[in-house]
DNA sequence: AAGAGTTGCAACCGCGTGAGC
DNA sequence: GGCTCACGCGGTTGCAACTCT
């Protein structure tokens, strides 16, 4: 049994706490969170420190709204991997699993509401709405399982629980072409907005980020990913490369 | 202007996993 | 091989900010 030293703090972080955590991470690195939590005297758990670092204080984080490319990527990767948020996040440099998870939740909520609305307004037109797909992100429809079954929560898309036939179906969909939003469309979009490449936007809120020696890649890229990357669709590789400052 | 409802996001919790002993 | 500990992940909650009536 471990002695719990004083009361462990919970809830929102203060700026002082952030600064303290940042300075200790600079010394100890972004591992050994329990040690950092203890040594820093923050009265936070290691878990809490890690989360704060990963989701808010990490120097490579992007801020602000998801771009349409990022949104497309999330949709594509989610259709492929399900609720593997951290894995998806690795393909979106600067975005965290938490952020993507939150985005997805919001997205699904909106989708569900729109569906509800269209159902109530035109109950006798079962598939007419999907035919209206255009290049706007709101109309991207990957036919998520939950929307079909309707018996799970609207943001639970199956994810890791997605049944195998469904997974295969989505893989196949990616292979053959979507019919909803083709990869060609995505390529076109990318070509059109090449100069609008996402730049890290580490301004605005507190961002105590000196030029640290952290490899930003580490958070969003693993060895496994490097291998996996070659198997991914062109748009993902392209997007990832752009964000990592490579040139294709 | 104020209360109710909705949205977005930060943070917590529980569980699984892997490393070290 | 079994145990403990630390870490990472996905699900969930709480609340501030925003929008609507």
PDB file of C-alpha atoms (C1' of nucleotides) in Angstrom:
ATOM      1  CA  UNK A   1       0.000   0.000   0.000  1.00  0.00           C
ATOM      2  CA  UNK A   2       1.299   3.378  -0.981  1.00  0.00           C
ATOM      3  CA  UNK A   3       0.933   6.391   1.179  1.00  0.00           C
ATOM      4  CA  UNK A   4      -1.061   9.056  -0.560  1.00  0.00           C
ATOM      5  CA  UNK A   5       0.754  12.281  -0.017  1.00  0.00           C
ATOM      6  CA  UNK A   6      -1.744  15.013   0.779  1.00  0.00           C
ATOM      7  CA  UNK A   7      -4.738  15.445  -1.487  1.00  0.00           C
ATOM      8  CA  UNK A   8      -4.184  14.728  -5.127  1.00  0.00           C
ATOM      9  CA  UNK A   9      -5.271  17.732  -7.115  1.00  0.00           C
ATOM     10  CA  UNK A  10      -7.908  17.312  -9.792  1.00  0.00           C
ATOM     11  CA  UNK A  11      -9.679  19.531 -12.222  1.00  0.00           C
ATOM     12  CA  UNK A  12      -8.443  22.298 -14.479  1.00  0.00           C
ATOM     13  CA  UNK A  13      -4.776  23.145 -14.573  1.00  0.00           C
ATOM     14  CA  UNK A  14      -3.534  26.575 -13.637  1.00  0.00           C
ATOM     15  CA  UNK A  15      -0.913  28.435 -15.608  1.00  0.00           C
ATOM     16  CA  UNK A  16       1.542  27.990 -12.749  1.00  0.00           C
ATOM     17  CA  UNK A  17       1.024  24.264 -12.841  1.00  0.00           C
ATOM     18  CA  UNK A  18       1.524  24.252 -16.587  1.00  0.00           C
ATOM     19  CA  UNK A  19       4.777  26.151 -16.292  1.00  0.00           C
ATOM     20  CA  UNK A  20       5.988  23.859 -13.582  1.00  0.00           C
ATOM     21  CA  UNK A  21       5.115  20.771 -15.550  1.00  0.00           C
ATOM     22  CA  UNK A  22       6.786  22.119 -18.661  1.00  0.00           C
ATOM     23  CA  UNK A  23       9.984  22.874 -16.820  1.00  0.00           C
ATOM     24  CA  UNK A  24      10.084  19.433 -15.264  1.00  0.00           C
ATOM     25  CA  UNK A  25       9.400  17.740 -18.559  1.00  0.00           C
ATOM     26  CA  UNK A  26      12.310  19.672 -19.985  1.00  0.00           C
ATOM     27  CA  UNK A  27      14.525  18.107 -17.368  1.00  0.00           C
ATOM     28  CA  UNK A  28      13.112  14.601 -17.175  1.00  0.00           C
ATOM     29  CA  UNK A  29      11.742  14.168 -20.650  1.00  0.00           C
ATOM     30  CA  UNK A  30       8.243  13.166 -21.520  1.00  0.00           C
ATOM     31  CA  UNK A  31       8.414   9.768 -19.860  1.00  0.00           C
ATOM     32  CA  UNK A  32       8.490   8.754 -16.241  1.00  0.00           C
ATOM     33  CA  UNK A  33       5.320  10.605 -15.481  1.00  0.00           C
ATOM     34  CA  UNK A  34       5.036   9.287 -11.986  1.00  0.00           C
ATOM     35  CA  UNK A  35       8.478  10.594 -11.155  1.00  0.00           C
ATOM     36  CA  UNK A  36       7.655  13.944 -12.673  1.00  0.00           C
ATOM     37  CA  UNK A  37       4.433  14.079 -10.718  1.00  0.00           C
ATOM     38  CA  UNK A  38       6.232  13.334  -7.474  1.00  0.00           C
ATOM     39  CA  UNK A  39       9.330  15.452  -7.942  1.00  0.00           C
ATOM     40  CA  UNK A  40       7.498  18.466  -9.269  1.00  0.00           C
ATOM     41  CA  UNK A  41       5.321  18.722  -6.213  1.00  0.00           C
ATOM     42  CA  UNK A  42       2.297  19.297  -8.352  1.00  0.00           C
ATOM     43  CA  UNK A  43       0.088  16.985  -6.319  1.00  0.00           C
ATOM     44  CA  UNK A  44      -1.165  15.563  -9.554  1.00  0.00           C
ATOM     45  CA  UNK A  45      -1.052  11.969 -10.669  1.00  0.00           C
ATOM     46  CA  UNK A  46       1.419  10.923 -13.317  1.00  0.00           C
ATOM     47  CA  UNK A  47      -1.520  10.144 -15.500  1.00  0.00           C
ATOM     48  CA  UNK A  48      -2.871  13.618 -15.140  1.00  0.00           C
ATOM     49  CA  UNK A  49       0.526  15.140 -15.937  1.00  0.00           C
ATOM     50  CA  UNK A  50       0.916  13.033 -19.014  1.00  0.00           C
ATOM     51  CA  UNK A  51      -2.528  13.906 -20.236  1.00  0.00           C
ATOM     52  CA  UNK A  52      -1.956  17.598 -19.721  1.00  0.00           C
ATOM     53  CA  UNK A  53       1.319  17.398 -21.571  1.00  0.00           C
ATOM     54  CA  UNK A  54       0.055  15.322 -24.449  1.00  0.00           C
ATOM     55  CA  UNK A  55      -3.208  17.157 -24.941  1.00  0.00           C
ATOM     56  CA  UNK A  56      -2.238  20.706 -24.196  1.00  0.00           C
ATOM     57  CA  UNK A  57       1.383  21.513 -23.509  1.00  0.00           C
ATOM     58  CA  UNK A  58       3.251  19.550 -26.128  1.00  0.00           C
ATOM     59  CA  UNK A  59       5.091  22.026 -28.383  1.00  0.00           C
ATOM     60  CA  UNK A  60       4.000  20.346 -31.584  1.00  0.00           C
ATOM     61  CA  UNK A  61       0.307  20.715 -31.007  1.00  0.00           C
ATOM     62  CA  UNK A  62      -1.909  22.521 -33.438  1.00  0.00           C
ATOM     63  CA  UNK A  63      -4.719  24.653 -32.250  1.00  0.00           C
ATOM     64  CA  UNK A  64      -7.948  25.699 -33.774  1.00  0.00           C
ATOM     65  CA  UNK A  65     -10.495  24.073 -35.960  1.00  0.00           C
ATOM     66  CA  UNK A  66      -9.842  20.984 -37.954  1.00  0.00           C
ATOM     67  CA  UNK A  67      -9.217  21.728 -41.588  1.00  0.00           C
ATOM     68  CA  UNK A  68     -11.326  20.031 -44.196  1.00  0.00           C
ATOM     69  CA  UNK A  69      -8.366  17.827 -45.111  1.00  0.00           C
ATOM     70  CA  UNK A  70      -7.995  16.750 -41.539  1.00  0.00           C
ATOM     71  CA  UNK A  71     -11.693  16.079 -41.327  1.00  0.00           C
ATOM     72  CA  UNK A  72     -11.556  13.945 -44.426  1.00  0.00           C
ATOM     73  CA  UNK A  73      -8.591  12.091 -43.056  1.00  0.00           C
ATOM     74  CA  UNK A  74     -10.328  11.391 -39.801  1.00  0.00           C
ATOM     75  CA  UNK A  75     -13.329  10.063 -41.645  1.00  0.00           C
ATOM     76  CA  UNK A  76     -11.250   7.923 -43.900  1.00  0.00           C
ATOM     77  CA  UNK A  77      -9.067   6.548 -41.157  1.00  0.00           C
ATOM     78  CA  UNK A  78     -11.984   5.945 -38.858  1.00  0.00           C
ATOM     79  CA  UNK A  79     -13.780   3.996 -41.527  1.00  0.00           C
ATOM     80  CA  UNK A  80     -10.664   1.916 -41.752  1.00  0.00           C
ATOM     81  CA  UNK A  81      -9.569   1.560 -38.160  1.00  0.00           C
ATOM     82  CA  UNK A  82     -12.644   2.331 -36.108  1.00  0.00           C
ATOM     83  CA  UNK A  83     -12.213   3.962 -32.716  1.00  0.00           C
ATOM     84  CA  UNK A  84      -8.432   3.631 -32.686  1.00  0.00           C
ATOM     85  CA  UNK A  85      -8.058   7.270 -31.834  1.00  0.00           C
ATOM     86  CA  UNK A  86      -4.404   7.288 -30.960  1.00  0.00           C
ATOM     87  CA  UNK A  87      -3.587   5.481 -34.145  1.00  0.00           C
ATOM     88  CA  UNK A  88      -5.616   7.933 -36.154  1.00  0.00           C
ATOM     89  CA  UNK A  89      -3.991  10.790 -34.296  1.00  0.00           C
ATOM     90  CA  UNK A  90      -0.549   9.617 -35.387  1.00  0.00           C
ATOM     91  CA  UNK A  91      -1.560  10.311 -38.945  1.00  0.00           C
ATOM     92  CA  UNK A  92      -2.568  13.849 -38.110  1.00  0.00           C
ATOM     93  CA  UNK A  93       0.540  15.552 -36.800  1.00  0.00           C
ATOM     94  CA  UNK A  94      -0.322  18.101 -34.181  1.00  0.00           C
ATOM     95  CA  UNK A  95      -3.660  16.592 -33.326  1.00  0.00           C
ATOM     96  CA  UNK A  96      -4.275  14.466 -30.275  1.00  0.00           C
ATOM     97  CA  UNK A  97      -6.384  11.389 -29.853  1.00  0.00           C
ATOM     98  CA  UNK A  98      -8.563  13.314 -27.458  1.00  0.00           C
ATOM     99  CA  UNK A  99      -9.142  16.054 -29.984  1.00  0.00           C
ATOM    100  CA  UNK A 100     -10.006  13.611 -32.720  1.00  0.00           C
ATOM    101  CA  UNK A 101     -12.261  11.678 -30.411  1.00  0.00           C
ATOM    102  CA  UNK A 102     -14.081  14.857 -29.473  1.00  0.00           C
ATOM    103  CA  UNK A 103     -14.339  15.878 -33.083  1.00  0.00           C
ATOM    104  CA  UNK A 104     -15.755  12.531 -34.023  1.00  0.00           C
ATOM    105  CA  UNK A 105     -18.323  12.678 -31.272  1.00  0.00           C
ATOM    106  CA  UNK A 106     -19.436  16.078 -32.442  1.00  0.00           C
ATOM    107  CA  UNK A 107     -19.439  14.951 -36.024  1.00  0.00           C
ATOM    108  CA  UNK A 108     -21.549  11.907 -35.274  1.00  0.00           C
ATOM    109  CA  UNK A 109     -23.931  13.941 -33.194  1.00  0.00           C
ATOM    110  CA  UNK A 110     -24.442  16.340 -36.063  1.00  0.00           C
ATOM    111  CA  UNK A 111     -24.832  13.505 -38.519  1.00  0.00           C
ATOM    112  CA  UNK A 112     -27.371  11.808 -36.302  1.00  0.00           C
ATOM    113  CA  UNK A 113     -29.344  14.989 -35.932  1.00  0.00           C
ATOM    114  CA  UNK A 114     -29.341  15.664 -39.640  1.00  0.00           C
ATOM    115  CA  UNK A 115     -30.449  12.130 -40.269  1.00  0.00           C
ATOM    116  CA  UNK A 116     -33.226  12.467 -37.731  1.00  0.00           C
ATOM    117  CA  UNK A 117     -34.353  15.677 -39.331  1.00  0.00           C
ATOM    118  CA  UNK A 118     -34.345  14.294 -42.834  1.00  0.00           C
ATOM    119  CA  UNK A 119     -36.137  11.177 -41.641  1.00  0.00           C
ATOM    120  CA  UNK A 120     -38.898  13.173 -40.024  1.00  0.00           C
ATOM    121  CA  UNK A 121     -39.244  15.553 -42.941  1.00  0.00           C
ATOM    122  CA  UNK A 122     -39.243  12.895 -45.641  1.00  0.00           C
ATOM    123  CA  UNK A 123     -39.967   9.484 -44.231  1.00  0.00           C
ATOM    124  CA  UNK A 124     -40.637   7.945 -47.631  1.00  0.00           C
ATOM    125  CA  UNK A 125     -37.264   8.737 -49.156  1.00  0.00           C
ATOM    126  CA  UNK A 126     -34.906   6.169 -47.753  1.00  0.00           C
ATOM    127  CA  UNK A 127     -31.707   6.787 -49.685  1.00  0.00           C
ATOM    128  CA  UNK A 128     -32.299   9.985 -51.523  1.00  0.00           C
ATOM    129  CA  UNK A 129     -30.114  12.052 -49.258  1.00  0.00           C
ATOM    130  CA  UNK A 130     -26.962  10.076 -49.863  1.00  0.00           C
ATOM    131  CA  UNK A 131     -27.148  10.797 -53.533  1.00  0.00           C
ATOM    132  CA  UNK A 132     -26.485  14.432 -52.914  1.00  0.00           C
ATOM    133  CA  UNK A 133     -22.834  13.934 -52.103  1.00  0.00           C
ATOM    134  CA  UNK A 134     -20.645  16.798 -53.070  1.00  0.00           C
ATOM    135  CA  UNK A 135     -17.176  17.939 -52.190  1.00  0.00           C
ATOM    136  CA  UNK A 136     -18.184  19.453 -48.897  1.00  0.00           C
ATOM    137  CA  UNK A 137     -17.195  17.592 -45.837  1.00  0.00           C
ATOM    138  CA  UNK A 138     -20.648  17.592 -44.342  1.00  0.00           C
ATOM    139  CA  UNK A 139     -21.865  15.381 -47.096  1.00  0.00           C
ATOM    140  CA  UNK A 140     -19.160  12.822 -46.817  1.00  0.00           C
ATOM    141  CA  UNK A 141     -20.865   9.606 -45.988  1.00  0.00           C
ATOM    142  CA  UNK A 142     -18.936   6.460 -45.343  1.00  0.00           C
ATOM    143  CA  UNK A 143     -22.022   4.579 -44.241  1.00  0.00           C
ATOM    144  CA  UNK A 144     -20.994   4.086 -40.679  1.00  0.00           C
ATOM    145  CA  UNK A 145     -22.369   0.911 -39.159  1.00  0.00           C
ATOM    146  CA  UNK A 146     -24.127   2.613 -36.290  1.00  0.00           C
ATOM    147  CA  UNK A 147     -26.200   4.581 -38.677  1.00  0.00           C
ATOM    148  CA  UNK A 148     -27.398   1.442 -40.253  1.00  0.00           C
ATOM    149  CA  UNK A 149     -28.072  -0.596 -37.196  1.00  0.00           C
ATOM    150  CA  UNK A 150     -29.401   2.237 -35.133  1.00  0.00           C
ATOM    151  CA  UNK A 151     -29.191   0.226 -31.941  1.00  0.00           C
ATOM    152  CA  UNK A 152     -25.980   1.589 -30.559  1.00  0.00           C
ATOM    153  CA  UNK A 153     -25.135   5.029 -29.381  1.00  0.00           C
ATOM    154  CA  UNK A 154     -24.725   7.415 -32.245  1.00  0.00           C
ATOM    155  CA  UNK A 155     -21.077   8.070 -31.741  1.00  0.00           C
ATOM    156  CA  UNK A 156     -20.163   4.498 -31.100  1.00  0.00           C
ATOM    157  CA  UNK A 157     -19.282   3.502 -34.597  1.00  0.00           C
ATOM    158  CA  UNK A 158     -18.367   0.002 -33.812  1.00  0.00           C
ATOM    159  CA  UNK A 159     -14.713   0.809 -33.744  1.00  0.00           C
ATOM    160  CA  UNK A 160     -12.722  -2.078 -32.411  1.00  0.00           C
ATOM    161  CA  UNK A 161     -15.976  -3.903 -31.964  1.00  0.00           C
ATOM    162  CA  UNK A 162     -16.771  -3.513 -35.606  1.00  0.00           C
ATOM    163  CA  UNK A 163     -17.664  -6.898 -36.926  1.00  0.00           C
ATOM    164  CA  UNK A 164     -15.251  -8.368 -39.393  1.00  0.00           C
ATOM    165  CA  UNK A 165     -17.510  -8.395 -42.447  1.00  0.00           C
ATOM    166  CA  UNK A 166     -18.103  -4.733 -41.902  1.00  0.00           C
ATOM    167  CA  UNK A 167     -14.403  -4.054 -41.644  1.00  0.00           C
ATOM    168  CA  UNK A 168     -13.764  -5.945 -44.847  1.00  0.00           C
ATOM    169  CA  UNK A 169     -16.523  -4.029 -46.479  1.00  0.00           C
ATOM    170  CA  UNK A 170     -14.889  -0.745 -45.575  1.00  0.00           C
ATOM    171  CA  UNK A 171     -11.494  -1.898 -46.675  1.00  0.00           C
ATOM    172  CA  UNK A 172     -13.015  -2.945 -49.926  1.00  0.00           C
ATOM    173  CA  UNK A 173     -14.776   0.352 -50.224  1.00  0.00           C
ATOM    174  CA  UNK A 174     -11.454   2.091 -49.958  1.00  0.00           C
ATOM    175  CA  UNK A 175      -9.878  -0.188 -52.503  1.00  0.00           C
ATOM    176  CA  UNK A 176     -12.503   0.001 -55.141  1.00  0.00           C
ATOM    177  CA  UNK A 177     -13.594   3.571 -54.676  1.00  0.00           C
ATOM    178  CA  UNK A 178     -16.191   5.054 -52.498  1.00  0.00           C
ATOM    179  CA  UNK A 179     -18.866   6.363 -54.705  1.00  0.00           C
ATOM    180  CA  UNK A 180     -19.514   8.819 -51.937  1.00  0.00           C
ATOM    181  CA  UNK A 181     -16.282  10.722 -51.936  1.00  0.00           C
ATOM    182  CA  UNK A 182     -13.678   9.369 -54.227  1.00  0.00           C
ATOM    183  CA  UNK A 183      -9.991   9.612 -53.620  1.00  0.00           C
ATOM    184  CA  UNK A 184      -9.761  11.552 -56.835  1.00  0.00           C
ATOM    185  CA  UNK A 185     -11.859  14.237 -55.255  1.00  0.00           C
ATOM    186  CA  UNK A 186      -9.573  14.312 -52.296  1.00  0.00           C
ATOM    187  CA  UNK A 187      -6.550  14.578 -54.543  1.00  0.00           C
ATOM    188  CA  UNK A 188      -8.168  17.429 -56.375  1.00  0.00           C
ATOM    189  CA  UNK A 189      -8.843  19.195 -53.121  1.00  0.00           C
ATOM    190  CA  UNK A 190      -5.283  18.748 -52.049  1.00  0.00           C
ATOM    191  CA  UNK A 191      -3.953  20.094 -55.294  1.00  0.00           C
ATOM    192  CA  UNK A 192      -6.205  23.105 -55.031  1.00  0.00           C
ATOM    193  CA  UNK A 193      -5.234  23.967 -51.527  1.00  0.00           C
ATOM    194  CA  UNK A 194      -1.609  23.040 -51.621  1.00  0.00           C
ATOM    195  CA  UNK A 195      -0.529  26.457 -50.448  1.00  0.00           C
ATOM    196  CA  UNK A 196      -3.020  26.285 -47.633  1.00  0.00           C
ATOM    197  CA  UNK A 197      -1.001  23.586 -46.000  1.00  0.00           C
ATOM    198  CA  UNK A 198      -1.689  23.384 -42.321  1.00  0.00           C
ATOM    199  CA  UNK A 199       0.889  25.240 -40.340  1.00  0.00           C
ATOM    200  CA  UNK A 200       1.424  24.649 -36.707  1.00  0.00           C
ATOM    201  CA  UNK A 201      -0.531  27.332 -34.953  1.00  0.00           C
ATOM    202  CA  UNK A 202       1.023  27.479 -31.583  1.00  0.00           C
ATOM    203  CA  UNK A 203      -0.225  30.917 -30.755  1.00  0.00           C
ATOM    204  CA  UNK A 204      -3.189  32.162 -28.844  1.00  0.00           C
ATOM    205  CA  UNK A 205      -3.436  30.375 -25.567  1.00  0.00           C
ATOM    206  CA  UNK A 206      -0.530  29.629 -23.337  1.00  0.00           C
ATOM    207  CA  UNK A 207       2.154  27.810 -25.204  1.00  0.00           C
ATOM    208  CA  UNK A 208       5.356  27.716 -23.252  1.00  0.00           C
ATOM    209  CA  UNK A 209       7.325  26.086 -25.964  1.00  0.00           C
ATOM    210  CA  UNK A 210      10.953  26.932 -26.287  1.00  0.00           C
ATOM    211  CA  UNK A 211      12.929  25.161 -28.937  1.00  0.00           C
ATOM    212  CA  UNK A 212      13.133  21.895 -27.130  1.00  0.00           C
ATOM    213  CA  UNK A 213      14.999  18.896 -28.221  1.00  0.00           C
ATOM    214  CA  UNK A 214      11.927  16.759 -28.472  1.00  0.00           C
ATOM    215  CA  UNK A 215      11.360  14.864 -31.580  1.00  0.00           C
ATOM    216  CA  UNK A 216       7.926  15.963 -32.559  1.00  0.00           C
ATOM    217  CA  UNK A 217       7.732  12.866 -34.641  1.00  0.00           C
ATOM    218  CA  UNK A 218       7.733  10.738 -31.562  1.00  0.00           C
ATOM    219  CA  UNK A 219       4.245  11.679 -30.596  1.00  0.00           C
ATOM    220  CA  UNK A 220       2.782  11.143 -34.012  1.00  0.00           C
ATOM    221  CA  UNK A 221       5.021   8.639 -35.599  1.00  0.00           C
ATOM    222  CA  UNK A 222       6.253   5.287 -34.498  1.00  0.00           C
ATOM    223  CA  UNK A 223       8.393   2.722 -36.160  1.00  0.00           C
ATOM    224  CA  UNK A 224       5.329   0.619 -36.660  1.00  0.00           C
ATOM    225  CA  UNK A 225       3.660   3.522 -38.321  1.00  0.00           C
ATOM    226  CA  UNK A 226       6.547   4.038 -40.657  1.00  0.00           C
ATOM    227  CA  UNK A 227       6.015   0.518 -41.883  1.00  0.00           C
ATOM    228  CA  UNK A 228       2.270   0.864 -41.918  1.00  0.00           C
ATOM    229  CA  UNK A 229       2.450   4.146 -43.734  1.00  0.00           C
ATOM    230  CA  UNK A 230       3.373   2.577 -47.001  1.00  0.00           C
ATOM    231  CA  UNK A 231       0.190   0.557 -46.890  1.00  0.00           C
ATOM    232  CA  UNK A 232      -2.011   3.569 -46.445  1.00  0.00           C
ATOM    233  CA  UNK A 233      -3.839   5.459 -49.084  1.00  0.00           C
ATOM    234  CA  UNK A 234      -1.996   8.107 -51.065  1.00  0.00           C
ATOM    235  CA  UNK A 235      -3.868  10.954 -49.485  1.00  0.00           C
ATOM    236  CA  UNK A 236      -2.798   9.935 -46.023  1.00  0.00           C
ATOM    237  CA  UNK A 237       0.815   9.629 -46.986  1.00  0.00           C
ATOM    238  CA  UNK A 238       0.688  12.901 -48.808  1.00  0.00           C
ATOM    239  CA  UNK A 239      -0.968  14.672 -45.943  1.00  0.00           C
ATOM    240  CA  UNK A 240       1.399  13.218 -43.431  1.00  0.00           C
ATOM    241  CA  UNK A 241       4.438  14.103 -45.484  1.00  0.00           C
ATOM    242  CA  UNK A 242       3.269  17.663 -45.872  1.00  0.00           C
ATOM    243  CA  UNK A 243       2.865  18.037 -42.182  1.00  0.00           C
ATOM    244  CA  UNK A 244       6.210  16.559 -41.430  1.00  0.00           C
ATOM    245  CA  UNK A 245       7.824  19.041 -43.762  1.00  0.00           C
ATOM    246  CA  UNK A 246       8.775  16.579 -46.442  1.00  0.00           C
ATOM    247  CA  UNK A 247       8.484  17.329 -50.072  1.00  0.00           C
ATOM    248  CA  UNK A 248       6.915  15.011 -52.548  1.00  0.00           C
TER     249      UNK A 248
ATOM    250  C1'  DA B   1     -31.831  40.662 -20.076  1.00  0.00           C
ATOM    251  C1'  DA B   2     -32.268  36.155 -18.436  1.00  0.00           C
ATOM    252  C1'  DG B   3     -33.076  31.414 -18.350  1.00  0.00           C
ATOM    253  C1'  DA B   4     -32.857  27.034 -20.990  1.00  0.00           C
ATOM    254  C1'  DG B   5     -30.722  24.274 -24.123  1.00  0.00           C
ATOM    255  C1'  DT B   6     -26.671  22.959 -26.828  1.00  0.00           C
ATOM    256  C1'  DT B   7     -21.906  22.500 -28.021  1.00  0.00           C
ATOM    257  C1'  DG B   8     -16.958  21.926 -27.520  1.00  0.00           C
ATOM    258  C1'  DC B   9     -13.340  20.542 -25.013  1.00  0.00           C
ATOM    259  C1'  DA B  10     -10.459  19.477 -20.924  1.00  0.00           C
ATOM    260  C1'  DA B  11      -9.901  16.112 -17.701  1.00  0.00           C
ATOM    261  C1'  DC B  12     -10.906  11.803 -15.214  1.00  0.00           C
ATOM    262  C1'  DC B  13     -11.656   6.775 -14.908  1.00  0.00           C
ATOM    263  C1'  DG B  14     -11.063   1.986 -15.745  1.00  0.00           C
ATOM    264  C1'  DC B  15      -8.838  -1.406 -18.148  1.00  0.00           C
ATOM    265  C1'  DG B  16      -5.260  -3.673 -20.912  1.00  0.00           C
ATOM    266  C1'  DT B  17      -0.464  -4.247 -21.765  1.00  0.00           C
ATOM    267  C1'  DG B  18       4.391  -4.476 -21.368  1.00  0.00           C
ATOM    268  C1'  DA B  19       8.674  -3.937 -18.826  1.00  0.00           C
ATOM    269  C1'  DG B  20      11.281  -4.877 -14.824  1.00  0.00           C
ATOM    270  C1'  DC B  21      12.114  -7.527 -10.845  1.00  0.00           C
TER     271       DC B  21
ATOM    272  C1'  DG C   1       6.114 -17.810 -14.419  1.00  0.00           C
ATOM    273  C1'  DG C   2       4.008 -14.502 -11.418  1.00  0.00           C
ATOM    274  C1'  DC C   3       3.725 -10.062  -9.454  1.00  0.00           C
ATOM    275  C1'  DT C   4       3.933  -5.053  -9.439  1.00  0.00           C
ATOM    276  C1'  DC C   5       4.160  -0.762 -11.462  1.00  0.00           C
ATOM    277  C1'  DA C   6       3.891   2.686 -14.990  1.00  0.00           C
ATOM    278  C1'  DC C   7       2.062   3.910 -19.142  1.00  0.00           C
ATOM    279  C1'  DG C   8      -1.216   4.363 -22.926  1.00  0.00           C
ATOM    280  C1'  DC C   9      -5.776   3.964 -24.780  1.00  0.00           C
ATOM    281  C1'  DG C  10     -10.724   4.439 -25.271  1.00  0.00           C
ATOM    282  C1'  DG C  11     -14.901   5.736 -22.956  1.00  0.00           C
ATOM    283  C1'  DT C  12     -17.176   8.992 -20.188  1.00  0.00           C
ATOM    284  C1'  DT C  13     -18.148  13.072 -17.513  1.00  0.00           C
ATOM    285  C1'  DG C  14     -18.267  17.896 -16.106  1.00  0.00           C
ATOM    286  C1'  DC C  15     -18.373  22.450 -17.089  1.00  0.00           C
ATOM    287  C1'  DA C  16     -17.621  26.852 -19.436  1.00  0.00           C
ATOM    288  C1'  DA C  17     -18.924  29.186 -23.495  1.00  0.00           C
ATOM    289  C1'  DC C  18     -22.123  29.914 -26.774  1.00  0.00           C
ATOM    290  C1'  DT C  19     -26.813  30.094 -28.944  1.00  0.00           C
ATOM    291  C1'  DC C  20     -31.601  30.230 -28.820  1.00  0.00           C
ATOM    292  C1'  DT C  21     -36.097  31.631 -27.111  1.00  0.00           C
TER     293       DT C  21
END
